[in-house]
Amino acid sequence: MAWVPAESAVEELMPRLLPLSGCQPAPEGYSPTLQWQQQQVAQFSTVRQNVNKHRSHWKSQQLDSNVTMPKSEDEEGWKKFCLGEKLCADGAVGPATNESPGIDYVQIGFPPLLSIVSRMNQATVTSVLEYLSNWFGERDFTPELGRWLYALLACLEKPLLPEAHSLIRQLARRCSEVRLLVDSKDDERVPALNLLICLVSRYFDQRDLADEPS
């Protein structure tokens, strides 16, 4: 899963008690190699540089008429904006839908376009990360969620504020919990969950959460 810094969506980019200090170890065969993790960190670093470089340009672009960004404090509004009203209403994961001119983003969620995320200040980035983490805490992983989590991490400034620090650790732990419930290492959720754990642990220096290389 990767978030390409252009006016496009991110494309292809449970519960067990666990100690608060770390993640659940990956099941045998699920853990990524060290080389893979290093490659993801390098790519993510490049994405962040490009986002920051072009932020002013995309922030100045007019949003489409159907895009109304919620207020920072509107948790339900942001969940629906990012994930779509259908997913938020029933929590079901439907079949993937190819984008087309007639697509209903209100129903399936708006993708994290640069023209959208460039308008989000750090307080909003942190708030939306919290809202989506709350949603993820009670539900399964979806591609829509993954795209937004990657985009928000790409917009999160270092050094981390204490609240953001806590949120990304919580996110990595939840990813490790969900990964335990995935039946096959070939499931498409596995590399996405591994990626988020990798970025939190290795890019944001939460090394105690890192996967042991396979």
Tab-separated table of C-alpha atoms in Angstrom:
chain	number	residue	atom	x	y	z
A	1	MET	CA	0.000	0.000	0.000
A	2	ALA	CA	1.420	3.368	-0.930
A	3	TRP	CA	0.116	6.910	-0.889
A	4	VAL	CA	1.222	8.566	-4.130
A	5	PRO	CA	1.739	12.332	-3.723
A	6	ALA	CA	-0.473	13.420	-6.606
A	7	GLU	CA	-4.133	14.304	-6.955
A	8	SER	CA	-5.196	10.711	-6.647
A	9	ALA	CA	-6.382	8.359	-3.964
A	10	VAL	CA	-4.135	5.934	-2.165
A	11	GLU	CA	-4.225	2.785	-4.213
A	12	GLU	CA	-3.165	-0.568	-3.022
A	13	LEU	CA	-1.308	1.175	-1.042
A	14	MET	CA	-9.741	-10.142	17.182
A	15	PRO	CA	-9.030	-9.202	20.400
A	16	ARG	CA	-6.439	-10.708	22.699
A	17	LEU	CA	-5.117	-9.016	25.798
A	18	LEU	CA	-1.637	-7.671	25.278
A	19	PRO	CA	0.814	-5.671	27.358
A	20	LEU	CA	0.489	-1.938	26.810
A	21	SER	CA	4.179	-1.666	26.045
A	22	GLY	CA	4.244	-3.628	22.803
A	23	CYS	CA	2.545	-5.300	19.870
A	24	GLN	CA	1.445	-8.875	19.517
A	25	PRO	CA	4.147	-10.879	17.724
A	26	ALA	CA	3.336	-11.720	14.118
A	27	PRO	CA	2.166	-15.284	13.478
A	28	GLU	CA	4.756	-17.501	11.835
A	29	GLY	CA	5.270	-16.466	8.213
A	30	TYR	CA	3.432	-13.141	8.585
A	31	SER	CA	6.336	-10.943	9.635
A	32	PRO	CA	7.973	-8.857	6.872
A	33	THR	CA	11.677	-8.986	6.128
A	34	LEU	CA	13.985	-6.261	7.377
A	35	GLN	CA	14.715	-5.260	3.770
A	36	TRP	CA	10.992	-4.816	3.078
A	37	GLN	CA	10.587	-2.686	6.194
A	38	GLN	CA	13.559	-0.502	5.260
A	39	GLN	CA	12.173	-0.024	1.750
A	40	GLN	CA	8.781	1.061	3.122
A	41	VAL	CA	10.387	3.559	5.482
A	42	ALA	CA	12.465	5.051	2.653
A	43	GLN	CA	9.432	5.329	0.376
A	44	PHE	CA	7.343	6.859	3.165
A	45	SER	CA	10.051	9.423	3.853
A	46	THR	CA	9.986	10.446	0.191
A	47	VAL	CA	6.192	10.704	0.265
A	48	ARG	CA	6.350	13.011	3.296
A	49	GLN	CA	8.933	15.233	1.627
A	50	ASN	CA	6.770	15.559	-1.475
A	51	VAL	CA	3.656	16.274	0.559
A	52	ASN	CA	5.395	19.084	2.413
A	53	LYS	CA	6.973	20.433	-0.766
A	54	HIS	CA	3.665	20.718	-2.619
A	55	ARG	CA	1.375	21.508	0.306
A	56	SER	CA	0.960	25.197	-0.548
A	57	HIS	CA	0.097	24.417	-4.159
A	58	TRP	CA	-2.591	21.859	-3.345
A	59	LYS	CA	-3.976	23.912	-0.476
A	60	SER	CA	-4.626	26.743	-2.943
A	61	GLN	CA	-6.602	24.506	-5.303
A	62	GLN	CA	-10.372	24.790	-5.152
A	63	LEU	CA	-12.166	21.711	-3.901
A	64	ASP	CA	-14.847	20.082	-6.014
A	65	SER	CA	-18.349	21.261	-5.266
A	66	ASN	CA	-19.278	17.933	-3.654
A	67	VAL	CA	-16.438	18.081	-1.104
A	68	THR	CA	-17.396	19.588	2.248
A	69	MET	CA	-14.776	18.931	4.904
A	70	PRO	CA	-16.215	18.479	8.418
A	71	LYS	CA	-15.221	20.679	11.326
A	72	SER	CA	-12.230	19.380	13.266
A	73	GLU	CA	-14.343	18.376	16.287
A	74	ASP	CA	-16.988	16.503	14.255
A	75	GLU	CA	-16.011	12.868	14.888
A	76	GLU	CA	-18.987	11.254	13.162
A	77	GLY	CA	-18.673	13.657	10.249
A	78	TRP	CA	-15.034	12.721	9.681
A	79	LYS	CA	-15.724	8.993	9.925
A	80	LYS	CA	-18.382	9.303	7.233
A	81	PHE	CA	-16.194	11.629	5.142
A	82	CYS	CA	-13.229	9.226	5.137
A	83	LEU	CA	-14.951	5.851	5.168
A	84	GLY	CA	-18.325	6.570	3.600
A	85	GLU	CA	-21.817	6.559	5.016
A	86	LYS	CA	-22.435	2.934	4.022
A	87	LEU	CA	-19.433	1.528	5.880
A	88	CYS	CA	-20.112	3.685	8.921
A	89	ALA	CA	-23.773	2.686	8.955
A	90	ASP	CA	-23.397	-1.069	8.949
A	91	GLY	CA	-19.679	-1.754	9.374
A	92	ALA	CA	-19.799	-4.192	6.472
A	93	VAL	CA	-16.916	-4.481	4.070
A	94	GLY	CA	-18.356	-4.541	0.572
A	95	PRO	CA	-16.645	-5.447	-2.694
A	96	ALA	CA	-14.102	-3.010	-4.095
A	97	THR	CA	-15.535	-0.405	-6.413
A	98	ASN	CA	-13.600	1.047	-9.333
A	99	GLU	CA	-13.622	4.817	-9.542
A	100	SER	CA	-15.802	6.341	-12.243
A	101	PRO	CA	-17.198	9.792	-13.006
A	102	GLY	CA	-20.510	8.819	-11.418
A	103	ILE	CA	-19.090	7.416	-8.184
A	104	ASP	CA	-20.863	8.473	-4.986
A	105	TYR	CA	-18.126	9.510	-2.578
A	106	VAL	CA	-20.656	10.334	0.121
A	107	GLN	CA	-21.509	6.636	0.249
A	108	ILE	CA	-18.016	5.146	-0.126
A	109	GLY	CA	-15.899	7.913	1.407
A	110	PHE	CA	-13.634	10.562	-0.069
A	111	PRO	CA	-10.063	9.476	-0.842
A	112	PRO	CA	-7.213	11.353	0.876
A	113	LEU	CA	-6.478	13.673	-2.012
A	114	LEU	CA	-3.673	16.186	-1.567
A	115	SER	CA	-6.148	19.007	-2.081
A	116	ILE	CA	-7.974	17.690	1.001
A	117	VAL	CA	-5.193	16.695	3.384
A	118	SER	CA	-3.189	19.845	2.609
A	119	ARG	CA	-5.998	21.840	4.216
A	120	MET	CA	-5.718	19.923	7.492
A	121	ASN	CA	-3.626	21.522	10.232
A	122	GLN	CA	-1.868	19.372	12.824
A	123	ALA	CA	-4.731	19.594	15.294
A	124	THR	CA	-7.133	18.279	12.650
A	125	VAL	CA	-4.705	15.572	11.499
A	126	THR	CA	-4.382	14.356	15.091
A	127	SER	CA	-8.129	14.525	15.697
A	128	VAL	CA	-9.002	12.565	12.548
A	129	LEU	CA	-6.323	10.004	13.366
A	130	GLU	CA	-7.988	9.580	16.758
A	131	TYR	CA	-11.471	9.265	15.230
A	132	LEU	CA	-10.393	6.599	12.748
A	133	SER	CA	-8.379	4.756	15.394
A	134	ASN	CA	-11.492	4.682	17.573
A	135	TRP	CA	-13.478	3.228	14.679
A	136	PHE	CA	-10.761	0.664	13.959
A	137	GLY	CA	-10.662	-0.331	17.612
A	138	GLU	CA	-14.035	-2.044	17.244
A	139	ARG	CA	-13.960	-3.131	13.602
A	140	ASP	CA	-11.893	-4.904	10.972
A	141	PHE	CA	-9.345	-3.326	8.667
A	142	THR	CA	-10.575	-1.985	5.322
A	143	PRO	CA	-8.776	-0.476	2.291
A	144	GLU	CA	-10.551	2.853	2.871
A	145	LEU	CA	-9.257	2.961	6.426
A	146	GLY	CA	-5.744	2.001	5.344
A	147	ARG	CA	-5.517	4.773	2.759
A	148	TRP	CA	-6.508	7.408	5.278
A	149	LEU	CA	-4.275	6.123	8.064
A	150	TYR	CA	-1.285	6.159	5.706
A	151	ALA	CA	-2.129	9.670	4.528
A	152	LEU	CA	-2.557	10.988	8.078
A	153	LEU	CA	0.755	9.490	9.162
A	154	ALA	CA	2.342	11.154	6.129
A	155	CYS	CA	0.996	14.505	7.345
A	156	LEU	CA	1.957	14.029	10.988
A	157	GLU	CA	4.796	16.336	11.940
A	158	LYS	CA	7.829	15.324	13.967
A	159	PRO	CA	8.636	15.658	16.799
A	160	LEU	CA	5.351	14.083	17.818
A	161	LEU	CA	3.058	15.729	20.311
A	162	PRO	CA	2.256	13.488	23.311
A	163	GLU	CA	-1.287	12.849	22.070
A	164	ALA	CA	-0.078	11.827	18.610
A	165	HIS	CA	2.599	9.627	20.168
A	166	SER	CA	-0.051	7.744	22.145
A	167	LEU	CA	-2.357	7.445	19.116
A	168	ILE	CA	0.170	5.906	16.753
A	169	ARG	CA	1.248	3.379	19.381
A	170	GLN	CA	-2.390	2.461	19.913
A	171	LEU	CA	-2.767	2.106	16.136
A	172	ALA	CA	0.213	-0.248	15.835
A	173	ARG	CA	-1.074	-2.404	18.682
A	174	ARG	CA	-4.493	-2.657	17.094
A	175	CYS	CA	-2.927	-3.642	13.762
A	176	SER	CA	-1.057	-6.446	15.527
A	177	GLU	CA	-4.291	-7.643	17.167
A	178	VAL	CA	-6.185	-7.736	13.898
A	179	ARG	CA	-3.295	-9.518	12.177
A	180	LEU	CA	-3.619	-12.378	14.649
A	181	LEU	CA	-7.127	-13.059	13.376
A	182	VAL	CA	-6.217	-13.171	9.687
A	183	ASP	CA	-6.413	-16.779	8.528
A	184	SER	CA	-3.879	-16.635	5.692
A	185	LYS	CA	-0.555	-14.831	5.295
A	186	ASP	CA	-1.629	-14.200	1.672
A	187	ASP	CA	-4.614	-12.126	2.804
A	188	GLU	CA	-4.370	-8.593	1.358
A	189	ARG	CA	-4.756	-7.120	4.841
A	190	VAL	CA	-1.453	-8.572	6.030
A	191	PRO	CA	0.958	-6.302	4.076
A	192	ALA	CA	-1.208	-3.264	4.877
A	193	LEU	CA	-1.198	-4.038	8.599
A	194	ASN	CA	2.532	-4.805	8.460
A	195	LEU	CA	3.126	-1.479	6.739
A	196	LEU	CA	1.382	0.557	9.423
A	197	ILE	CA	3.234	-1.282	12.197
A	198	CYS	CA	6.485	-0.737	10.300
A	199	LEU	CA	5.956	2.999	9.885
A	200	VAL	CA	4.979	3.566	13.503
A	201	SER	CA	7.867	1.520	14.844
A	202	ARG	CA	10.664	2.331	12.431
A	203	TYR	CA	9.884	5.764	10.965
A	204	PHE	CA	8.399	7.279	14.132
A	205	ASP	CA	11.023	5.550	16.304
A	206	GLN	CA	8.764	3.345	18.413
A	207	ARG	CA	11.244	0.484	18.099
A	208	ASP	CA	9.744	-1.621	20.887
A	209	LEU	CA	6.704	-2.118	18.600
A	210	ALA	CA	8.725	-3.319	15.592
A	211	ASP	CA	8.200	-6.715	14.000
A	212	GLU	CA	11.090	-9.123	14.242
A	213	PRO	CA	12.226	-9.662	10.649
A	214	SER	CA	11.165	-12.977	9.101
